[in-house]
Amino acid sequence: QVQLVESGGGLVQPGGSLRLSCAASGSIFSTAAMGWYRQAAGKQREWVAGITSNGITNYADSVRGRFTLSRDNAKNTLSLQMNSLKPEDTAVYYCKHITSGYWGQGTPVTVSS
């Protein structure tokens, strides 16, 4: 019954910033582990960042120090603040409800001059 809707993707220049959001419904968001994944053209979908129900975060080496994952349980939203973006960050980004395995529809991010 979990529904995830991502937003915030788009085109940004290298070095710029973008904030992705994931709105969750149909389940108790506050108790769920959540994550962000991405898939670039021709590549395997990869894990980007994860957060526990208590707010403990982990990041892939490729984004650590540049991306920040957070959650607002009162609003049932998950956010990914992406700074110092690089062309290699270009991908479709997906929100995942880890506990149930449900995915959002994905939102594309393009980093280009």
PDB file of N, CA and C in Angstrom:
ATOM      1  N   GLN A   1       0.814  -1.210   0.000  1.00  0.00           N
ATOM      2  CA  GLN A   1       0.000   0.000   0.000  1.00  0.00           C
ATOM      3  C   GLN A   1       0.849   1.262   0.000  1.00  0.00           C
ATOM      4  N   VAL A   2       2.149   1.102  -0.054  1.00  0.00           N
ATOM      5  CA  VAL A   2       3.053   2.245  -0.012  1.00  0.00           C
ATOM      6  C   VAL A   2       3.071   2.952  -1.356  1.00  0.00           C
ATOM      7  N   GLN A   3       2.932   4.254  -1.317  1.00  0.00           N
ATOM      8  CA  GLN A   3       3.006   5.081  -2.514  1.00  0.00           C
ATOM      9  C   GLN A   3       4.076   6.146  -2.311  1.00  0.00           C
ATOM     10  N   LEU A   4       4.953   6.268  -3.291  1.00  0.00           N
ATOM     11  CA  LEU A   4       6.053   7.216  -3.222  1.00  0.00           C
ATOM     12  C   LEU A   4       6.041   8.087  -4.468  1.00  0.00           C
ATOM     13  N   VAL A   5       6.105   9.385  -4.275  1.00  0.00           N
ATOM     14  CA  VAL A   5       6.105  10.330  -5.386  1.00  0.00           C
ATOM     15  C   VAL A   5       7.296  11.259  -5.257  1.00  0.00           C
ATOM     16  N   GLU A   6       8.210  11.174  -6.224  1.00  0.00           N
ATOM     17  CA  GLU A   6       9.404  12.010  -6.218  1.00  0.00           C
ATOM     18  C   GLU A   6       9.173  13.299  -7.001  1.00  0.00           C
ATOM     19  N   SER A   7       9.926  14.307  -6.645  1.00  0.00           N
ATOM     20  CA  SER A   7       9.882  15.576  -7.352  1.00  0.00           C
ATOM     21  C   SER A   7      11.202  16.304  -7.146  1.00  0.00           C
ATOM     22  N   GLY A   8      11.433  17.327  -7.946  1.00  0.00           N
ATOM     23  CA  GLY A   8      12.618  18.152  -7.786  1.00  0.00           C
ATOM     24  C   GLY A   8      13.719  17.925  -8.794  1.00  0.00           C
ATOM     25  N   GLY A   9      13.591  16.919  -9.633  1.00  0.00           N
ATOM     26  CA  GLY A   9      14.607  16.658 -10.632  1.00  0.00           C
ATOM     27  C   GLY A   9      14.597  17.721 -11.717  1.00  0.00           C
ATOM     28  N   GLY A  10      15.672  17.762 -12.490  1.00  0.00           N
ATOM     29  CA  GLY A  10      15.762  18.735 -13.559  1.00  0.00           C
ATOM     30  C   GLY A  10      17.173  18.890 -14.064  1.00  0.00           C
ATOM     31  N   LEU A  11      17.404  19.991 -14.744  1.00  0.00           N
ATOM     32  CA  LEU A  11      18.713  20.302 -15.311  1.00  0.00           C
ATOM     33  C   LEU A  11      19.448  21.292 -14.429  1.00  0.00           C
ATOM     34  N   VAL A  12      20.698  20.992 -14.141  1.00  0.00           N
ATOM     35  CA  VAL A  12      21.513  21.875 -13.317  1.00  0.00           C
ATOM     36  C   VAL A  12      22.942  21.880 -13.853  1.00  0.00           C
ATOM     37  N   GLN A  13      23.624  22.998 -13.691  1.00  0.00           N
ATOM     38  CA  GLN A  13      25.005  23.105 -14.154  1.00  0.00           C
ATOM     39  C   GLN A  13      25.970  22.429 -13.186  1.00  0.00           C
ATOM     40  N   PRO A  14      27.110  21.965 -13.683  1.00  0.00           N
ATOM     41  CA  PRO A  14      28.120  21.390 -12.787  1.00  0.00           C
ATOM     42  C   PRO A  14      28.473  22.374 -11.682  1.00  0.00           C
ATOM     43  N   GLY A  15      28.574  21.845 -10.469  1.00  0.00           N
ATOM     44  CA  GLY A  15      28.854  22.683  -9.321  1.00  0.00           C
ATOM     45  C   GLY A  15      27.613  23.238  -8.659  1.00  0.00           C
ATOM     46  N   GLY A  16      26.487  23.067  -9.304  1.00  0.00           N
ATOM     47  CA  GLY A  16      25.235  23.570  -8.774  1.00  0.00           C
ATOM     48  C   GLY A  16      24.600  22.633  -7.771  1.00  0.00           C
ATOM     49  N   SER A  17      23.413  23.010  -7.322  1.00  0.00           N
ATOM     50  CA  SER A  17      22.697  22.240  -6.310  1.00  0.00           C
ATOM     51  C   SER A  17      21.275  21.941  -6.752  1.00  0.00           C
ATOM     52  N   LEU A  18      20.749  20.874  -6.192  1.00  0.00           N
ATOM     53  CA  LEU A  18      19.390  20.469  -6.478  1.00  0.00           C
ATOM     54  C   LEU A  18      18.858  19.732  -5.252  1.00  0.00           C
ATOM     55  N   ARG A  19      17.583  19.886  -4.980  1.00  0.00           N
ATOM     56  CA  ARG A  19      16.972  19.210  -3.847  1.00  0.00           C
ATOM     57  C   ARG A  19      15.829  18.330  -4.329  1.00  0.00           C
ATOM     58  N   LEU A  20      15.955  17.038  -4.084  1.00  0.00           N
ATOM     59  CA  LEU A  20      14.923  16.086  -4.453  1.00  0.00           C
ATOM     60  C   LEU A  20      14.044  15.782  -3.245  1.00  0.00           C
ATOM     61  N   SER A  21      12.773  15.561  -3.506  1.00  0.00           N
ATOM     62  CA  SER A  21      11.843  15.222  -2.443  1.00  0.00           C
ATOM     63  C   SER A  21      11.071  13.969  -2.799  1.00  0.00           C
ATOM     64  N   CYS A  22      10.679  13.237  -1.781  1.00  0.00           N
ATOM     65  CA  CYS A  22       9.882  12.030  -1.947  1.00  0.00           C
ATOM     66  C   CYS A  22       8.759  12.076  -0.930  1.00  0.00           C
ATOM     67  N   ALA A  23       7.538  12.123  -1.419  1.00  0.00           N
ATOM     68  CA  ALA A  23       6.368  12.143  -0.553  1.00  0.00           C
ATOM     69  C   ALA A  23       5.816  10.736  -0.419  1.00  0.00           C
ATOM     70  N   ALA A  24       5.643  10.292   0.804  1.00  0.00           N
ATOM     71  CA  ALA A  24       5.182   8.933   1.066  1.00  0.00           C
ATOM     72  C   ALA A  24       3.768   8.919   1.626  1.00  0.00           C
ATOM     73  N   SER A  25       3.019   7.912   1.226  1.00  0.00           N
ATOM     74  CA  SER A  25       1.674   7.723   1.745  1.00  0.00           C
ATOM     75  C   SER A  25       1.334   6.241   1.701  1.00  0.00           C
ATOM     76  N   GLY A  26       0.264   5.872   2.373  1.00  0.00           N
ATOM     77  CA  GLY A  26      -0.178   4.487   2.353  1.00  0.00           C
ATOM     78  C   GLY A  26       0.499   3.581   3.374  1.00  0.00           C
ATOM     79  N   SER A  27       1.387   4.137   4.182  1.00  0.00           N
ATOM     80  CA  SER A  27       2.094   3.373   5.189  1.00  0.00           C
ATOM     81  C   SER A  27       2.549   4.320   6.288  1.00  0.00           C
ATOM     82  N   ILE A  28       3.013   3.755   7.384  1.00  0.00           N
ATOM     83  CA  ILE A  28       3.530   4.575   8.474  1.00  0.00           C
ATOM     84  C   ILE A  28       4.960   4.964   8.135  1.00  0.00           C
ATOM     85  N   PHE A  29       5.132   6.200   7.710  1.00  0.00           N
ATOM     86  CA  PHE A  29       6.419   6.680   7.245  1.00  0.00           C
ATOM     87  C   PHE A  29       7.459   6.748   8.354  1.00  0.00           C
ATOM     88  N   SER A  30       7.052   7.159   9.517  1.00  0.00           N
ATOM     89  CA  SER A  30       7.987   7.413  10.608  1.00  0.00           C
ATOM     90  C   SER A  30       8.774   6.189  11.055  1.00  0.00           C
ATOM     91  N   THR A  31       8.277   5.005  10.803  1.00  0.00           N
ATOM     92  CA  THR A  31       8.942   3.777  11.242  1.00  0.00           C
ATOM     93  C   THR A  31       9.704   3.076  10.120  1.00  0.00           C
ATOM     94  N   ALA A  32       9.703   3.653   8.940  1.00  0.00           N
ATOM     95  CA  ALA A  32      10.303   3.012   7.776  1.00  0.00           C
ATOM     96  C   ALA A  32      11.721   3.485   7.488  1.00  0.00           C
ATOM     97  N   ALA A  33      12.572   2.537   7.120  1.00  0.00           N
ATOM     98  CA  ALA A  33      13.882   2.883   6.586  1.00  0.00           C
ATOM     99  C   ALA A  33      13.672   3.292   5.131  1.00  0.00           C
ATOM    100  N   MET A  34      14.326   4.346   4.699  1.00  0.00           N
ATOM    101  CA  MET A  34      14.146   4.876   3.360  1.00  0.00           C
ATOM    102  C   MET A  34      15.490   5.018   2.663  1.00  0.00           C
ATOM    103  N   GLY A  35      15.445   5.087   1.348  1.00  0.00           N
ATOM    104  CA  GLY A  35      16.682   5.242   0.611  1.00  0.00           C
ATOM    105  C   GLY A  35      16.502   5.920  -0.730  1.00  0.00           C
ATOM    106  N   TRP A  36      17.594   6.424  -1.261  1.00  0.00           N
ATOM    107  CA  TRP A  36      17.648   6.970  -2.614  1.00  0.00           C
ATOM    108  C   TRP A  36      18.604   6.127  -3.440  1.00  0.00           C
ATOM    109  N   TYR A  37      18.206   5.856  -4.666  1.00  0.00           N
ATOM    110  CA  TYR A  37      19.011   5.116  -5.624  1.00  0.00           C
ATOM    111  C   TYR A  37      19.036   5.905  -6.921  1.00  0.00           C
ATOM    112  N   ARG A  38      19.974   5.577  -7.794  1.00  0.00           N
ATOM    113  CA  ARG A  38      20.007   6.230  -9.091  1.00  0.00           C
ATOM    114  C   ARG A  38      20.456   5.253 -10.154  1.00  0.00           C
ATOM    115  N   GLN A  39      20.044   5.532 -11.378  1.00  0.00           N
ATOM    116  CA  GLN A  39      20.418   4.694 -12.499  1.00  0.00           C
ATOM    117  C   GLN A  39      20.743   5.573 -13.696  1.00  0.00           C
ATOM    118  N   ALA A  40      21.998   5.534 -14.098  1.00  0.00           N
ATOM    119  CA  ALA A  40      22.436   6.264 -15.276  1.00  0.00           C
ATOM    120  C   ALA A  40      22.225   5.394 -16.508  1.00  0.00           C
ATOM    121  N   ALA A  41      22.150   6.027 -17.660  1.00  0.00           N
ATOM    122  CA  ALA A  41      21.937   5.302 -18.904  1.00  0.00           C
ATOM    123  C   ALA A  41      23.021   4.259 -19.120  1.00  0.00           C
ATOM    124  N   GLY A  42      22.598   3.032 -19.383  1.00  0.00           N
ATOM    125  CA  GLY A  42      23.539   1.960 -19.644  1.00  0.00           C
ATOM    126  C   GLY A  42      24.230   1.387 -18.427  1.00  0.00           C
ATOM    127  N   LYS A  43      23.804   1.800 -17.242  1.00  0.00           N
ATOM    128  CA  LYS A  43      24.443   1.318 -16.029  1.00  0.00           C
ATOM    129  C   LYS A  43      23.437   0.683 -15.077  1.00  0.00           C
ATOM    130  N   GLN A  44      23.964  -0.075 -14.140  1.00  0.00           N
ATOM    131  CA  GLN A  44      23.153  -0.716 -13.115  1.00  0.00           C
ATOM    132  C   GLN A  44      22.643   0.328 -12.125  1.00  0.00           C
ATOM    133  N   ARG A  45      21.443   0.096 -11.622  1.00  0.00           N
ATOM    134  CA  ARG A  45      20.927   0.972 -10.587  1.00  0.00           C
ATOM    135  C   ARG A  45      21.787   0.828  -9.335  1.00  0.00           C
ATOM    136  N   GLU A  46      22.168   1.951  -8.761  1.00  0.00           N
ATOM    137  CA  GLU A  46      23.042   1.919  -7.601  1.00  0.00           C
ATOM    138  C   GLU A  46      22.444   2.653  -6.402  1.00  0.00           C
ATOM    139  N   TRP A  47      22.829   2.205  -5.247  1.00  0.00           N
ATOM    140  CA  TRP A  47      22.405   2.835  -4.012  1.00  0.00           C
ATOM    141  C   TRP A  47      23.168   4.136  -3.803  1.00  0.00           C
ATOM    142  N   VAL A  48      22.456   5.157  -3.389  1.00  0.00           N
ATOM    143  CA  VAL A  48      23.053   6.470  -3.176  1.00  0.00           C
ATOM    144  C   VAL A  48      23.149   6.810  -1.695  1.00  0.00           C
ATOM    145  N   ALA A  49      22.037   6.671  -0.997  1.00  0.00           N
ATOM    146  CA  ALA A  49      21.995   7.027   0.419  1.00  0.00           C
ATOM    147  C   ALA A  49      20.827   6.353   1.102  1.00  0.00           C
ATOM    148  N   GLY A  50      20.944   6.148   2.398  1.00  0.00           N
ATOM    149  CA  GLY A  50      19.876   5.548   3.167  1.00  0.00           C
ATOM    150  C   GLY A  50      19.732   6.211   4.515  1.00  0.00           C
ATOM    151  N   ILE A  51      18.546   6.098   5.081  1.00  0.00           N
ATOM    152  CA  ILE A  51      18.286   6.687   6.383  1.00  0.00           C
ATOM    153  C   ILE A  51      17.352   5.773   7.170  1.00  0.00           C
ATOM    154  N   THR A  52      17.659   5.585   8.443  1.00  0.00           N
ATOM    155  CA  THR A  52      16.823   4.763   9.301  1.00  0.00           C
ATOM    156  C   THR A  52      15.669   5.589   9.840  1.00  0.00           C
ATOM    157  N   SER A  53      14.755   4.923  10.533  1.00  0.00           N
ATOM    158  CA  SER A  53      13.624   5.621  11.127  1.00  0.00           C
ATOM    159  C   SER A  53      14.068   6.628  12.183  1.00  0.00           C
ATOM    160  N   ASN A  54      15.249   6.402  12.741  1.00  0.00           N
ATOM    161  CA  ASN A  54      15.787   7.296  13.756  1.00  0.00           C
ATOM    162  C   ASN A  54      16.659   8.410  13.186  1.00  0.00           C
ATOM    163  N   GLY A  55      16.786   8.444  11.863  1.00  0.00           N
ATOM    164  CA  GLY A  55      17.541   9.511  11.235  1.00  0.00           C
ATOM    165  C   GLY A  55      19.015   9.245  11.025  1.00  0.00           C
ATOM    166  N   ILE A  56      19.456   8.013  11.197  1.00  0.00           N
ATOM    167  CA  ILE A  56      20.849   7.662  10.963  1.00  0.00           C
ATOM    168  C   ILE A  56      21.069   7.466   9.468  1.00  0.00           C
ATOM    169  N   THR A  57      22.042   8.158   8.916  1.00  0.00           N
ATOM    170  CA  THR A  57      22.273   8.137   7.477  1.00  0.00           C
ATOM    171  C   THR A  57      23.552   7.431   7.072  1.00  0.00           C
ATOM    172  N   ASN A  58      23.549   6.925   5.848  1.00  0.00           N
ATOM    173  CA  ASN A  58      24.722   6.343   5.208  1.00  0.00           C
ATOM    174  C   ASN A  58      24.738   6.800   3.764  1.00  0.00           C
ATOM    175  N   TYR A  59      25.947   6.956   3.203  1.00  0.00           N
ATOM    176  CA  TYR A  59      26.091   7.448   1.847  1.00  0.00           C
ATOM    177  C   TYR A  59      27.066   6.610   1.050  1.00  0.00           C
ATOM    178  N   ALA A  60      26.816   6.538  -0.245  1.00  0.00           N
ATOM    179  CA  ALA A  60      27.765   5.908  -1.141  1.00  0.00           C
ATOM    180  C   ALA A  60      29.018   6.778  -1.201  1.00  0.00           C
ATOM    181  N   ASP A  61      30.159   6.148  -1.423  1.00  0.00           N
ATOM    182  CA  ASP A  61      31.416   6.893  -1.473  1.00  0.00           C
ATOM    183  C   ASP A  61      31.394   8.005  -2.523  1.00  0.00           C
ATOM    184  N   SER A  62      30.694   7.767  -3.606  1.00  0.00           N
ATOM    185  CA  SER A  62      30.662   8.717  -4.703  1.00  0.00           C
ATOM    186  C   SER A  62      29.945  10.028  -4.379  1.00  0.00           C
ATOM    187  N   VAL A  63      29.099  10.011  -3.347  1.00  0.00           N
ATOM    188  CA  VAL A  63      28.323  11.206  -3.021  1.00  0.00           C
ATOM    189  C   VAL A  63      28.579  11.738  -1.621  1.00  0.00           C
ATOM    190  N   ARG A  64      29.282  10.987  -0.814  1.00  0.00           N
ATOM    191  CA  ARG A  64      29.545  11.396   0.562  1.00  0.00           C
ATOM    192  C   ARG A  64      30.249  12.753   0.602  1.00  0.00           C
ATOM    193  N   GLY A  65      29.739  13.649   1.427  1.00  0.00           N
ATOM    194  CA  GLY A  65      30.300  14.982   1.527  1.00  0.00           C
ATOM    195  C   GLY A  65      29.624  15.988   0.622  1.00  0.00           C
ATOM    196  N   ARG A  66      28.874  15.504  -0.365  1.00  0.00           N
ATOM    197  CA  ARG A  66      28.182  16.386  -1.299  1.00  0.00           C
ATOM    198  C   ARG A  66      26.665  16.299  -1.160  1.00  0.00           C
ATOM    199  N   PHE A  67      26.162  15.117  -0.823  1.00  0.00           N
ATOM    200  CA  PHE A  67      24.724  14.893  -0.688  1.00  0.00           C
ATOM    201  C   PHE A  67      24.347  14.769   0.779  1.00  0.00           C
ATOM    202  N   THR A  68      23.154  15.231   1.109  1.00  0.00           N
ATOM    203  CA  THR A  68      22.641  15.117   2.460  1.00  0.00           C
ATOM    204  C   THR A  68      21.212  14.586   2.429  1.00  0.00           C
ATOM    205  N   LEU A  69      21.000  13.487   3.118  1.00  0.00           N
ATOM    206  CA  LEU A  69      19.684  12.852   3.178  1.00  0.00           C
ATOM    207  C   LEU A  69      19.011  13.210   4.493  1.00  0.00           C
ATOM    208  N   SER A  70      17.744  13.555   4.422  1.00  0.00           N
ATOM    209  CA  SER A  70      16.996  13.892   5.623  1.00  0.00           C
ATOM    210  C   SER A  70      15.543  13.459   5.482  1.00  0.00           C
ATOM    211  N   ARG A  71      14.849  13.429   6.606  1.00  0.00           N
ATOM    212  CA  ARG A  71      13.435  13.075   6.575  1.00  0.00           C
ATOM    213  C   ARG A  71      12.659  13.986   7.514  1.00  0.00           C
ATOM    214  N   ASP A  72      11.433  14.249   7.133  1.00  0.00           N
ATOM    215  CA  ASP A  72      10.525  15.035   7.947  1.00  0.00           C
ATOM    216  C   ASP A  72       9.318  14.143   8.208  1.00  0.00           C
ATOM    217  N   ASN A  73       9.312  13.495   9.351  1.00  0.00           N
ATOM    218  CA  ASN A  73       8.250  12.549   9.660  1.00  0.00           C
ATOM    219  C   ASN A  73       6.881  13.211   9.805  1.00  0.00           C
ATOM    220  N   ALA A  74       6.872  14.463  10.232  1.00  0.00           N
ATOM    221  CA  ALA A  74       5.610  15.180  10.378  1.00  0.00           C
ATOM    222  C   ALA A  74       4.940  15.408   9.027  1.00  0.00           C
ATOM    223  N   LYS A  75       5.749  15.548   7.980  1.00  0.00           N
ATOM    224  CA  LYS A  75       5.228  15.789   6.636  1.00  0.00           C
ATOM    225  C   LYS A  75       5.293  14.555   5.742  1.00  0.00           C
ATOM    226  N   ASN A  76       5.792  13.451   6.282  1.00  0.00           N
ATOM    227  CA  ASN A  76       5.934  12.207   5.523  1.00  0.00           C
ATOM    228  C   ASN A  76       6.749  12.406   4.242  1.00  0.00           C
ATOM    229  N   THR A  77       7.843  13.119   4.367  1.00  0.00           N
ATOM    230  CA  THR A  77       8.680  13.386   3.208  1.00  0.00           C
ATOM    231  C   THR A  77      10.135  13.017   3.453  1.00  0.00           C
ATOM    232  N   LEU A  78      10.793  12.640   2.374  1.00  0.00           N
ATOM    233  CA  LEU A  78      12.207  12.309   2.369  1.00  0.00           C
ATOM    234  C   LEU A  78      12.872  13.258   1.390  1.00  0.00           C
ATOM    235  N   SER A  79      14.014  13.810   1.764  1.00  0.00           N
ATOM    236  CA  SER A  79      14.691  14.769   0.906  1.00  0.00           C
ATOM    237  C   SER A  79      16.138  14.388   0.669  1.00  0.00           C
ATOM    238  N   LEU A  80      16.638  14.771  -0.491  1.00  0.00           N
ATOM    239  CA  LEU A  80      18.044  14.572  -0.821  1.00  0.00           C
ATOM    240  C   LEU A  80      18.582  15.888  -1.341  1.00  0.00           C
ATOM    241  N   GLN A  81      19.389  16.550  -0.527  1.00  0.00           N
ATOM    242  CA  GLN A  81      20.031  17.791  -0.926  1.00  0.00           C
ATOM    243  C   GLN A  81      21.329  17.434  -1.638  1.00  0.00           C
ATOM    244  N   MET A  82      21.453  17.833  -2.882  1.00  0.00           N
ATOM    245  CA  MET A  82      22.612  17.501  -3.691  1.00  0.00           C
ATOM    246  C   MET A  82      23.387  18.774  -4.018  1.00  0.00           C
ATOM    247  N   ASN A  83      24.604  18.844  -3.538  1.00  0.00           N
ATOM    248  CA  ASN A  83      25.468  19.995  -3.768  1.00  0.00           C
ATOM    249  C   ASN A  83      26.694  19.586  -4.572  1.00  0.00           C
ATOM    250  N   SER A  84      27.365  20.584  -5.127  1.00  0.00           N
ATOM    251  CA  SER A  84      28.577  20.345  -5.913  1.00  0.00           C
ATOM    252  C   SER A  84      28.369  19.248  -6.946  1.00  0.00           C
ATOM    253  N   LEU A  85      27.286  19.358  -7.665  1.00  0.00           N
ATOM    254  CA  LEU A  85      26.915  18.320  -8.619  1.00  0.00           C
ATOM    255  C   LEU A  85      27.914  18.196  -9.764  1.00  0.00           C
ATOM    256  N   LYS A  86      28.104  16.958 -10.187  1.00  0.00           N
ATOM    257  CA  LYS A  86      29.029  16.632 -11.255  1.00  0.00           C
ATOM    258  C   LYS A  86      28.275  15.977 -12.409  1.00  0.00           C
ATOM    259  N   PRO A  87      28.821  16.033 -13.612  1.00  0.00           N
ATOM    260  CA  PRO A  87      28.157  15.374 -14.745  1.00  0.00           C
ATOM    261  C   PRO A  87      27.888  13.896 -14.486  1.00  0.00           C
ATOM    262  N   GLU A  88      28.760  13.239 -13.746  1.00  0.00           N
ATOM    263  CA  GLU A  88      28.573  11.826 -13.449  1.00  0.00           C
ATOM    264  C   GLU A  88      27.421  11.552 -12.485  1.00  0.00           C
ATOM    265  N   ASP A  89      26.832  12.610 -11.930  1.00  0.00           N
ATOM    266  CA  ASP A  89      25.648  12.454 -11.095  1.00  0.00           C
ATOM    267  C   ASP A  89      24.385  12.345 -11.936  1.00  0.00           C
ATOM    268  N   THR A  90      24.507  12.570 -13.223  1.00  0.00           N
ATOM    269  CA  THR A  90      23.366  12.487 -14.127  1.00  0.00           C
ATOM    270  C   THR A  90      22.763  11.081 -14.097  1.00  0.00           C
ATOM    271  N   ALA A  91      21.479  11.004 -13.783  1.00  0.00           N
ATOM    272  CA  ALA A  91      20.800   9.723 -13.665  1.00  0.00           C
ATOM    273  C   ALA A  91      19.336   9.960 -13.330  1.00  0.00           C
ATOM    274  N   VAL A  92      18.567   8.897 -13.369  1.00  0.00           N
ATOM    275  CA  VAL A  92      17.214   8.938 -12.845  1.00  0.00           C
ATOM    276  C   VAL A  92      17.310   8.525 -11.386  1.00  0.00           C
ATOM    277  N   TYR A  93      16.784   9.349 -10.518  1.00  0.00           N
ATOM    278  CA  TYR A  93      16.861   9.095  -9.085  1.00  0.00           C
ATOM    279  C   TYR A  93      15.544   8.526  -8.568  1.00  0.00           C
ATOM    280  N   TYR A  94      15.660   7.462  -7.778  1.00  0.00           N
ATOM    281  CA  TYR A  94      14.497   6.762  -7.261  1.00  0.00           C
ATOM    282  C   TYR A  94      14.462   6.756  -5.738  1.00  0.00           C
ATOM    283  N   CYS A  95      13.293   6.966  -5.206  1.00  0.00           N
ATOM    284  CA  CYS A  95      13.053   6.853  -3.778  1.00  0.00           C
ATOM    285  C   CYS A  95      12.581   5.433  -3.492  1.00  0.00           C
ATOM    286  N   LYS A  96      13.061   4.842  -2.408  1.00  0.00           N
ATOM    287  CA  LYS A  96      12.660   3.488  -2.062  1.00  0.00           C
ATOM    288  C   LYS A  96      12.257   3.369  -0.601  1.00  0.00           C
ATOM    289  N   HIS A  97      11.139   2.734  -0.384  1.00  0.00           N
ATOM    290  CA  HIS A  97      10.676   2.386   0.952  1.00  0.00           C
ATOM    291  C   HIS A  97      11.324   1.042   1.255  1.00  0.00           C
ATOM    292  N   ILE A  98      12.424   1.079   1.993  1.00  0.00           N
ATOM    293  CA  ILE A  98      13.234  -0.110   2.221  1.00  0.00           C
ATOM    294  C   ILE A  98      12.450  -1.232   2.893  1.00  0.00           C
ATOM    295  N   THR A  99      11.659  -0.903   3.875  1.00  0.00           N
ATOM    296  CA  THR A  99      10.926  -1.900   4.639  1.00  0.00           C
ATOM    297  C   THR A  99      10.013  -2.754   3.767  1.00  0.00           C
ATOM    298  N   SER A 100       9.341  -2.129   2.808  1.00  0.00           N
ATOM    299  CA  SER A 100       8.416  -2.847   1.943  1.00  0.00           C
ATOM    300  C   SER A 100       9.001  -3.199   0.578  1.00  0.00           C
ATOM    301  N   GLY A 101      10.043  -2.488   0.169  1.00  0.00           N
ATOM    302  CA  GLY A 101      10.644  -2.711  -1.133  1.00  0.00           C
ATOM    303  C   GLY A 101      10.001  -1.922  -2.257  1.00  0.00           C
ATOM    304  N   TYR A 102       9.069  -1.058  -1.942  1.00  0.00           N
ATOM    305  CA  TYR A 102       8.398  -0.258  -2.962  1.00  0.00           C
ATOM    306  C   TYR A 102       9.263   0.893  -3.448  1.00  0.00           C
ATOM    307  N   TRP A 103       9.143   1.174  -4.730  1.00  0.00           N
ATOM    308  CA  TRP A 103       9.879   2.250  -5.393  1.00  0.00           C
ATOM    309  C   TRP A 103       8.968   3.366  -5.845  1.00  0.00           C
ATOM    310  N   GLY A 104       9.541   4.564  -5.933  1.00  0.00           N
ATOM    311  CA  GLY A 104       8.846   5.670  -6.559  1.00  0.00           C
ATOM    312  C   GLY A 104       9.019   5.567  -8.059  1.00  0.00           C
ATOM    313  N   GLN A 105       8.445   6.502  -8.798  1.00  0.00           N
ATOM    314  CA  GLN A 105       8.500   6.454 -10.253  1.00  0.00           C
ATOM    315  C   GLN A 105       9.824   6.938 -10.826  1.00  0.00           C
ATOM    316  N   GLY A 106      10.592   7.639 -10.036  1.00  0.00           N
ATOM    317  CA  GLY A 106      11.874   8.169 -10.465  1.00  0.00           C
ATOM    318  C   GLY A 106      11.762   9.587 -10.982  1.00  0.00           C
ATOM    319  N   THR A 107      12.799  10.370 -10.756  1.00  0.00           N
ATOM    320  CA  THR A 107      12.854  11.730 -11.279  1.00  0.00           C
ATOM    321  C   THR A 107      14.235  11.951 -11.891  1.00  0.00           C
ATOM    322  N   PRO A 108      14.293  12.419 -13.125  1.00  0.00           N
ATOM    323  CA  PRO A 108      15.588  12.564 -13.800  1.00  0.00           C
ATOM    324  C   PRO A 108      16.366  13.799 -13.367  1.00  0.00           C
ATOM    325  N   VAL A 109      17.661  13.612 -13.229  1.00  0.00           N
ATOM    326  CA  VAL A 109      18.580  14.697 -12.906  1.00  0.00           C
ATOM    327  C   VAL A 109      19.660  14.736 -13.973  1.00  0.00           C
ATOM    328  N   THR A 110      19.828  15.893 -14.575  1.00  0.00           N
ATOM    329  CA  THR A 110      20.855  16.062 -15.594  1.00  0.00           C
ATOM    330  C   THR A 110      21.799  17.174 -15.176  1.00  0.00           C
ATOM    331  N   VAL A 111      23.072  16.850 -15.087  1.00  0.00           N
ATOM    332  CA  VAL A 111      24.090  17.829 -14.722  1.00  0.00           C
ATOM    333  C   VAL A 111      24.917  18.111 -15.969  1.00  0.00           C
ATOM    334  N   SER A 112      24.748  19.291 -16.504  1.00  0.00           N
ATOM    335  CA  SER A 112      25.407  19.641 -17.767  1.00  0.00           C
ATOM    336  C   SER A 112      25.544  21.146 -17.898  1.00  0.00           C
ATOM    337  N   SER A 113      26.581  21.561 -18.628  1.00  0.00           N
ATOM    338  CA  SER A 113      26.775  22.970 -18.915  1.00  0.00           C
ATOM    339  C   SER A 113      25.889  23.443 -20.056  1.00  0.00           C
TER     340      SER A 113
END
